[in-house]
Coordinates of C-alpha atoms in Angstrom, one line a residue:
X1 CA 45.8 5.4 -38.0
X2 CA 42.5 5.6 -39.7
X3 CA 39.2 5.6 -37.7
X4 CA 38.4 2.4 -39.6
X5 CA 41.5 0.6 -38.3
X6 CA 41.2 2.0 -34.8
X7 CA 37.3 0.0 -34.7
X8 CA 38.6 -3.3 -36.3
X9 CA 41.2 -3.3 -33.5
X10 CA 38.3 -2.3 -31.0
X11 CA 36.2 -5.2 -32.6
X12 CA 38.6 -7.6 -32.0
X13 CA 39.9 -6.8 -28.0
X14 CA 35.4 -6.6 -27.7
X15 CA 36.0 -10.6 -28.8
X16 CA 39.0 -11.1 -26.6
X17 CA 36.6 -9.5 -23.6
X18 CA 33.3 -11.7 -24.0
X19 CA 35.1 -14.6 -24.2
X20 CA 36.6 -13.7 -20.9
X21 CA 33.5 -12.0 -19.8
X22 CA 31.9 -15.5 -20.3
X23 CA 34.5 -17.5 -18.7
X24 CA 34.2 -15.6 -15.8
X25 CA 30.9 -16.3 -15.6
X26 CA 31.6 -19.6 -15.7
X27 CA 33.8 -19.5 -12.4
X28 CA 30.9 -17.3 -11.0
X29 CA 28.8 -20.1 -11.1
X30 CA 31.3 -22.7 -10.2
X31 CA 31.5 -20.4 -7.3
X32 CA 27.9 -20.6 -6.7
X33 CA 28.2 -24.4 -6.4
X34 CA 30.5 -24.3 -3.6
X35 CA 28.7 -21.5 -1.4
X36 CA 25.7 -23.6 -1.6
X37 CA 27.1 -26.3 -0.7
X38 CA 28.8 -25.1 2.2
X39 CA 26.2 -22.3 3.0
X40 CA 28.2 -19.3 2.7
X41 CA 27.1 -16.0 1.8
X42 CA 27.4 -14.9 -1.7
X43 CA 28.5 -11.5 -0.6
X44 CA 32.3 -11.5 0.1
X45 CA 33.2 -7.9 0.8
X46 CA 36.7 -8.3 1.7
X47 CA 37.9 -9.9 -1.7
X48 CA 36.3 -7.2 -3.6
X49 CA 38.4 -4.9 -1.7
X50 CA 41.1 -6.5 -2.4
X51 CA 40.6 -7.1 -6.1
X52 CA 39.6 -3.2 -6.5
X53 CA 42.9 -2.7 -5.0
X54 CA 44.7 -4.7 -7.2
X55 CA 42.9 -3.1 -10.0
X56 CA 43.0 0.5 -9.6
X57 CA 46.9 0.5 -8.3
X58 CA 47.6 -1.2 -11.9
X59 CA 44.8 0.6 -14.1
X60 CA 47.3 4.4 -13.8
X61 CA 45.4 7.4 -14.6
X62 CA 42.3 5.4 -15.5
X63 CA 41.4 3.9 -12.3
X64 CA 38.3 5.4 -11.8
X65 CA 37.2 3.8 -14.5
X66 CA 39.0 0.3 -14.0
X67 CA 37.0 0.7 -10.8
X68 CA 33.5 1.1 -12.2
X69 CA 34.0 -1.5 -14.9
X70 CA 35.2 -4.6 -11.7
X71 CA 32.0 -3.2 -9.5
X72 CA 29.9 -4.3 -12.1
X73 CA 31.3 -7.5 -12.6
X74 CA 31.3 -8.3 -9.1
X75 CA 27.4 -7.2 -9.4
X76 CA 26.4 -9.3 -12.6
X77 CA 28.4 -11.9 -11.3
X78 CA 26.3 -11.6 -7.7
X79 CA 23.2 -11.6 -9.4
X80 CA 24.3 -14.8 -11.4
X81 CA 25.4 -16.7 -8.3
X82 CA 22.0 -15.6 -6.9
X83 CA 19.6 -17.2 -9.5
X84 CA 21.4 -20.1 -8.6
X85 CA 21.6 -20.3 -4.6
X86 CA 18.9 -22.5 -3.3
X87 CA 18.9 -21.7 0.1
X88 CA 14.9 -20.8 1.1
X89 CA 14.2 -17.2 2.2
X90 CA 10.8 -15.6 3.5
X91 CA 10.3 -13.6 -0.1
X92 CA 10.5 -16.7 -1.9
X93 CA 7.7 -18.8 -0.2
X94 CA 5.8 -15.2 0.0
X95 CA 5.5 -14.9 -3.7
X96 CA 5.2 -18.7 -4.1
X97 CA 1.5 -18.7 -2.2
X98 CA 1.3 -15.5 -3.9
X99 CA 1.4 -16.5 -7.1
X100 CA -0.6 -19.9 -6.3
X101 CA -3.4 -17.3 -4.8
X102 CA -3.6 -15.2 -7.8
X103 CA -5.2 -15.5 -11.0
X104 CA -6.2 -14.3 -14.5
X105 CA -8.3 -11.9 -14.1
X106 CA -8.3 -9.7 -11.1
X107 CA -11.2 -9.8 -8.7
X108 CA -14.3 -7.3 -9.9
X109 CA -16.3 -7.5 -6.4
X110 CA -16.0 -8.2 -3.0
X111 CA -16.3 -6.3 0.6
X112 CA -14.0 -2.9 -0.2
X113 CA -13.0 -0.6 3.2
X114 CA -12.5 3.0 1.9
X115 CA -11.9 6.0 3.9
X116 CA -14.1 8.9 4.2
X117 CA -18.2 9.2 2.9
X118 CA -19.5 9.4 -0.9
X119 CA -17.9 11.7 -3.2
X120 CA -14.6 11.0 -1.6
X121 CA -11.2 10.3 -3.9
X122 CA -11.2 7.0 -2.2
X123 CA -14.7 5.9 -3.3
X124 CA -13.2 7.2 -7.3
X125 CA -10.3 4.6 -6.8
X126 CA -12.6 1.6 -5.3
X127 CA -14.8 2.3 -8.0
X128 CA -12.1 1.9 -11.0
X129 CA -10.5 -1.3 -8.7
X130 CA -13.7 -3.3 -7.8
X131 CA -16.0 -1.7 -10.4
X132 CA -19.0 -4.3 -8.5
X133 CA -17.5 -4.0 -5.0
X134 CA -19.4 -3.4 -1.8
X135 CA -17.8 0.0 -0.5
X136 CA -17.6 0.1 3.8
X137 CA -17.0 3.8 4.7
X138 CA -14.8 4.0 7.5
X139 CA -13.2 7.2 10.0
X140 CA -9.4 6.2 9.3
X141 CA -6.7 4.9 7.2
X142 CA -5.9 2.9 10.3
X143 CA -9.9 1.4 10.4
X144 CA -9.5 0.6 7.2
X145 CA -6.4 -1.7 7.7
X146 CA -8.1 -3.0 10.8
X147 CA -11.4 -4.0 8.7
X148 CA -8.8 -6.0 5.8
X149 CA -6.6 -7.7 8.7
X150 CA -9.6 -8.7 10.5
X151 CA -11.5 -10.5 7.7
X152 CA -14.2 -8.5 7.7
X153 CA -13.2 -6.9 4.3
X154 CA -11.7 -8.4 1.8
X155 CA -10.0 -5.1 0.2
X156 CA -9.1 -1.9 1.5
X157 CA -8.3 1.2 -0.3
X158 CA -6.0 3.5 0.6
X159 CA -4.5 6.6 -0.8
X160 CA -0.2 6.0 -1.3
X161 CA 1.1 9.2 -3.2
X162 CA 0.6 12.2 -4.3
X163 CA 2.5 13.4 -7.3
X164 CA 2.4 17.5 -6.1
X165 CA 2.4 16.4 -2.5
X166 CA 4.6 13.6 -2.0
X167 CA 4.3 10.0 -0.5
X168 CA 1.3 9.9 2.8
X169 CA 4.1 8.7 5.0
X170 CA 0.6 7.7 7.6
X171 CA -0.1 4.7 5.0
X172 CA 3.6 3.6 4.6
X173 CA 4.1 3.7 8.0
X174 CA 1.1 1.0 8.4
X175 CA 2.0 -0.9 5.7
X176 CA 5.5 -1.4 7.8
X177 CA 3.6 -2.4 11.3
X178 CA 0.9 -4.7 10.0
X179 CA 1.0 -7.9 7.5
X180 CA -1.0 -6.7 4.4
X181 CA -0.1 -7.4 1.1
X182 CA -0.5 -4.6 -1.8
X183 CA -2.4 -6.6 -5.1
X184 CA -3.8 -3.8 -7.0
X185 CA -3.2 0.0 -7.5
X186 CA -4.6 2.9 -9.7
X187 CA -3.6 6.6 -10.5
X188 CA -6.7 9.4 -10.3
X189 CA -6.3 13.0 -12.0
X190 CA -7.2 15.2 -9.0
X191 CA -9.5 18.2 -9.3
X192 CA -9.7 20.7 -6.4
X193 CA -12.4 23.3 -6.2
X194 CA -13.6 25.5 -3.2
X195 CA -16.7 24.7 -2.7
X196 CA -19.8 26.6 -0.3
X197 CA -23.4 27.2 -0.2
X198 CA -25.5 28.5 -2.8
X199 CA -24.8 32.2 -3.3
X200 CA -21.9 32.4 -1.1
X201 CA -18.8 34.5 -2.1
X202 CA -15.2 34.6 -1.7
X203 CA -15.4 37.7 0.6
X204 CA -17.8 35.8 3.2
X205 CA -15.4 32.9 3.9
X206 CA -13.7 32.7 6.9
X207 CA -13.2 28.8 7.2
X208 CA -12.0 26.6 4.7
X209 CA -11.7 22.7 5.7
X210 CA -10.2 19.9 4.0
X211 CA -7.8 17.0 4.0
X212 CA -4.6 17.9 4.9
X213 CA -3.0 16.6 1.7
X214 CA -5.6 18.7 -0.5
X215 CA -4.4 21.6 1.6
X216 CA -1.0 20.9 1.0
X217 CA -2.0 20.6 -3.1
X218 CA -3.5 24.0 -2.8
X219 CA -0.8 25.7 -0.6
X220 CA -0.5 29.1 -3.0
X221 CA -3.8 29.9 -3.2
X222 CA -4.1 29.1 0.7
X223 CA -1.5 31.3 1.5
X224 CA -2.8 33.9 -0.2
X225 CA -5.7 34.5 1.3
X226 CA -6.3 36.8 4.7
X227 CA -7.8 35.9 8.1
X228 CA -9.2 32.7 6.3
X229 CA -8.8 30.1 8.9
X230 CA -8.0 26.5 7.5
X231 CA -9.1 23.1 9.5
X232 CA -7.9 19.8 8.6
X233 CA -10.3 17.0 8.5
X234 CA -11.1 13.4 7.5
X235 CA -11.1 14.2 3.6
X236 CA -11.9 16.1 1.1
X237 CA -15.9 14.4 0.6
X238 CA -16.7 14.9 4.4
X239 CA -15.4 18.7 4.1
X240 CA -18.1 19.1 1.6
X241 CA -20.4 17.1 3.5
X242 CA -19.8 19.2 6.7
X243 CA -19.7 22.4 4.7
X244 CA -23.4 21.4 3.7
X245 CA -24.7 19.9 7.0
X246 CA -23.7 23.2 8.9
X247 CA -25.4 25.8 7.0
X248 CA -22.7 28.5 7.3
X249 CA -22.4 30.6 4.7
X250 CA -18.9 31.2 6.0
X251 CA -17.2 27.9 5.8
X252 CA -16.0 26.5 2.4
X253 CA -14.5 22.9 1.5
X254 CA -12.0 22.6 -0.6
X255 CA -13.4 19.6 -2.1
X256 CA -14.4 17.8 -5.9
X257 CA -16.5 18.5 -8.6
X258 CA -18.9 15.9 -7.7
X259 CA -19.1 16.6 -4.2
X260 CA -20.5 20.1 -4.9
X261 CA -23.7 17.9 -7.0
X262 CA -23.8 15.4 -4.3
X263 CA -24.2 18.0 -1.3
X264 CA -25.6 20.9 -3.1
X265 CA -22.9 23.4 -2.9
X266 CA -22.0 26.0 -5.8
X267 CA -17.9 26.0 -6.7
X268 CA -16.5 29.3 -5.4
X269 CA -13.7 29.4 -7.1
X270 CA -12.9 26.0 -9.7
X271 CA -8.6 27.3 -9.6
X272 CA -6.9 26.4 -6.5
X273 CA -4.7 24.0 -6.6
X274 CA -0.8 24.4 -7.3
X275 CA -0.6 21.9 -10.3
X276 CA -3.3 20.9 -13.2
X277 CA -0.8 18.1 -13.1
X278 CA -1.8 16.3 -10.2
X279 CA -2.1 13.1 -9.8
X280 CA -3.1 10.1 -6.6
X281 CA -2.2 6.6 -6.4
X282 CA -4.1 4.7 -4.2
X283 CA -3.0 1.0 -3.5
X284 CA -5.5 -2.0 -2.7
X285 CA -4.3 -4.1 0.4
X286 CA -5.8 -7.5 1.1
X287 CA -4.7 -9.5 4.1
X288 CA -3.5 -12.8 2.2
X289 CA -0.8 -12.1 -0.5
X290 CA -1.5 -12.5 -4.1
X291 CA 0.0 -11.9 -7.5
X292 CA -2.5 -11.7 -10.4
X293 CA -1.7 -11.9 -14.1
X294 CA 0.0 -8.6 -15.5
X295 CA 1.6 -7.8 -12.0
X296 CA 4.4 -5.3 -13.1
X297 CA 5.1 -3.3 -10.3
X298 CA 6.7 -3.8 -7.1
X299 CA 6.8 -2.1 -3.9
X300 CA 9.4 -2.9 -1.3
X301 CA 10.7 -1.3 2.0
X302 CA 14.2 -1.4 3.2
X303 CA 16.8 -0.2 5.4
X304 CA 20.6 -1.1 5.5
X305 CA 23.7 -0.5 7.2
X306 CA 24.7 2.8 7.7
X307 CA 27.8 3.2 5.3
X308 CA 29.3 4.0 2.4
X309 CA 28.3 2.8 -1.0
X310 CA 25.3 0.7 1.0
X311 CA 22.7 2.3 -1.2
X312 CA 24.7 2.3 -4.8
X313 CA 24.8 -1.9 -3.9
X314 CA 21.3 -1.9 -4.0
X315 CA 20.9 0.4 -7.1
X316 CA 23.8 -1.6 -8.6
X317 CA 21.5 -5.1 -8.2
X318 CA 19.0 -2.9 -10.4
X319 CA 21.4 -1.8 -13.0
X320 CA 22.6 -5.0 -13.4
X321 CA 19.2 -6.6 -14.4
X322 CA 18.2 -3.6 -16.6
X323 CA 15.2 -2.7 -13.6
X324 CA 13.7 0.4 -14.0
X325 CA 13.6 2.3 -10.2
X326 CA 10.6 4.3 -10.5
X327 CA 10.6 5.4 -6.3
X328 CA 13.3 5.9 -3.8
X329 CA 12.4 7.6 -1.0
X330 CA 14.2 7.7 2.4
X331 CA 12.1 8.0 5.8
X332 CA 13.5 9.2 9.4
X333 CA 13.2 5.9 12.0
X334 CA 11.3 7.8 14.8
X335 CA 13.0 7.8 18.3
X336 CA 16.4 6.4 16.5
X337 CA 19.6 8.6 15.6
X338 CA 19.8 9.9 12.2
X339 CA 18.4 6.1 11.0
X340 CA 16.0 5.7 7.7
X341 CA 14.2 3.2 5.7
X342 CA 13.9 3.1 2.0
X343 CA 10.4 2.6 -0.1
X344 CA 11.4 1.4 -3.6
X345 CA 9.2 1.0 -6.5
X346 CA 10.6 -1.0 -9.4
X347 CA 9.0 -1.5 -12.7
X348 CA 9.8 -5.3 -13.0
X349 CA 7.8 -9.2 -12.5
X350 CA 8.4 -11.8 -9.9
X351 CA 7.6 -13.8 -12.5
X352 CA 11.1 -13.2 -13.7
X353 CA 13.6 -16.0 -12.1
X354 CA 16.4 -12.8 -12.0
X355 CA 14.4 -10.6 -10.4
X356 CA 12.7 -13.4 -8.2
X357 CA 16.8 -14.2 -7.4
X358 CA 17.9 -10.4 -6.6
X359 CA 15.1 -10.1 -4.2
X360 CA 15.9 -13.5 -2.2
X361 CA 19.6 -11.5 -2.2
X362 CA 18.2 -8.3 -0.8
X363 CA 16.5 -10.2 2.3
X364 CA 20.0 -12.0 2.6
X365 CA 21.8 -8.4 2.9
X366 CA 19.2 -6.2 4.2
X367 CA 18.9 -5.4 7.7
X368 CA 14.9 -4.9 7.1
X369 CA 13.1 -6.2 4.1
X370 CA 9.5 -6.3 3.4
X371 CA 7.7 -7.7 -0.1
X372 CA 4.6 -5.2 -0.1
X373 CA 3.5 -6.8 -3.0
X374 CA 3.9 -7.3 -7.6
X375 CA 0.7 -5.8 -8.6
X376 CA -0.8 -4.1 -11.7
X377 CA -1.9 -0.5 -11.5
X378 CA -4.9 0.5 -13.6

């Protein structure tokens, strides 16, 4: 048979299969009708099993792939039957007074909590958020939550990720224990130096203090150095400010650029850290949610049952609506056995009815959901 032949008979079993595809929908949403009405679950694990039984014992040598074409039906058809489910769930009236809170134009001013003293990373990212905002310089990532949740700030800055150093798990986990909503974020191109004194050389250091994720970005050069002692601290700004304050000339910050103009130090050495190619988010929190125009980014955390194929249902709901997944990242449940939570990223609009439908799903299945926020990063 010619190759031509072959695709006109492909062409016309690819009819024969949308009408059916469609039909099926159809039933989905018949289906849909009747859960709603009678408040069942759209999730109904046992006749999948059953159908993927069915299907694989009939499907021969080509059951694995009998078996991935019925999981995805069961998934678009899930996702269907979700848009259409009107039973109310926390996510939904969350983005609702999100959305209604929200606006145009995101806000350009306003009472900012940032981490750390001038010169800091933190101060670059409430600068390129709130380009007009009021910056309050505080000791902690935990002060600075406290200032937003009080009211006495109406933003707070905080750093999220670091693309050489990985996620600040200290930030996640308060965005888990307290109520703040994530409505803005933005990506800085880090630049480490070592910075000391005036006339200060490599050979006279014996301290070096810093952040402990700019230490972590500079880890090679760190390790290569000899009865150097290295001190965490605040950040990266009050290392330099420290550095500057004490008059040693044998203590260095590993610091920025600006920092060395800022507190008059010299750069000792301008090569440091591991990557050229790193990069910080930093997230803006605010106590009340909102969802301002542009938001295409959002940041969930979950955590599921413990058993096979939990985490492929979740990726599957993404698949199925074409979501791009741009962070999965497990974290250990401290004190529990072995137990984790999920922070997701997906490149994708509440605005979007499916998407606004496969969330209200995920709170439905998940044993712990939490809308951080749909935001723009700038």
């Amino acid at each position: 048979m010619e190759l031509s032949e072959i695709r006109t008979k492909i062409d016309a079993v690819d009819d024969q299969l949308l009408d059916l595809f469609l039909q099926r929908m159809a039933l989905s949403e018949e289906v849909a009708a009747y859960k709603n009405e009678h408040h069942l679950p759209i999730l109904n694990k046992q006749r999948e099993r059953e159908i993927l039984a069915k299907v694989t014992e009939r499907a021969g040598d080509r059951e694995r792939y009998a078996y991935h074409l019925y999981s995805t039906l069961f998934e678009l058809a899930r996702s269907r039957q979700a848009e259409l489910v009107s039973e109310p769930t926390q996510v939904e009236e969350q983005i609702k007074a999100a959305l209604a809170a929200g606006g145009d134009i995101f806000p350009q001013t306003g009472l900012v909590a940032c981490q750390g003293v001038e010169g800091a990373n933190s101060q670059v990212a409430c600068d390129r958020i709130l380009p007009r905002g009021n910056i309050v310089y505080v000791k902690s990532f935990s002060a600075v939550v406290a200032a937003v949740e009080s009211g006495f700030c109406k933003f707070g800055v905080l750093p999220i990720e670091n693309s050489s150093n990985g996620s600040v798990r200290s930030v996640y986990s308060l965005l888990q224990e307290h109520n703040l909503s994530v409505v803005r974020s933005a990506r800085l191109c880090i630049r480490h130096e070592l910075l000391a004194l005036p006339g200060v050389k490599m050979e006279d250091i014996t301290e070096i203090y810093s952040h402990e994720q700019a230490i972590g970005q500079c880890g090679k050069f760190l390790n290569g150095l000899n009865s150097v002692k290295v001190i965490p601290c605040g950040n990266t700004a009050a290392a330099a400010k420290m550095v500057a304050e004490s008059g040693s000339r044998h203590a260095a910050a590993i610091s920025s650029h600006p920092c060395a103009a800022l507190y008059g130090l010299e750069c000792v050495n301008g090569h440091i850290q591991d990557s050229d190619n790193n990069y910080t988010r930093f997230i803006c929190v605010a106590k009340d949610p909102a969802i301002y125009a542009g938001a295409n980014r959002i940041s969930l955390i979950i955590a599921f049952e413990n058993r096979p194929g939990a985490l492929y249902e979740i990726i599957s709901k993404l698949a199925a609506l074409d979501i791009n997944l741009t962070k999965l990242e497990s974290c250990p449940v401290a004190g529990s056995d072995f137990e984790f939570i999920f922070l997701l990223e997906l490149d994708a609009s509440v605005k979007d009815p499916s998407v606004l439908a496969m969330l209200k799903e995920m709170e439905r299945t998940c044993a712990q959901f939490q809308f951080l926020g749909n935001y723009a990063e700038v």
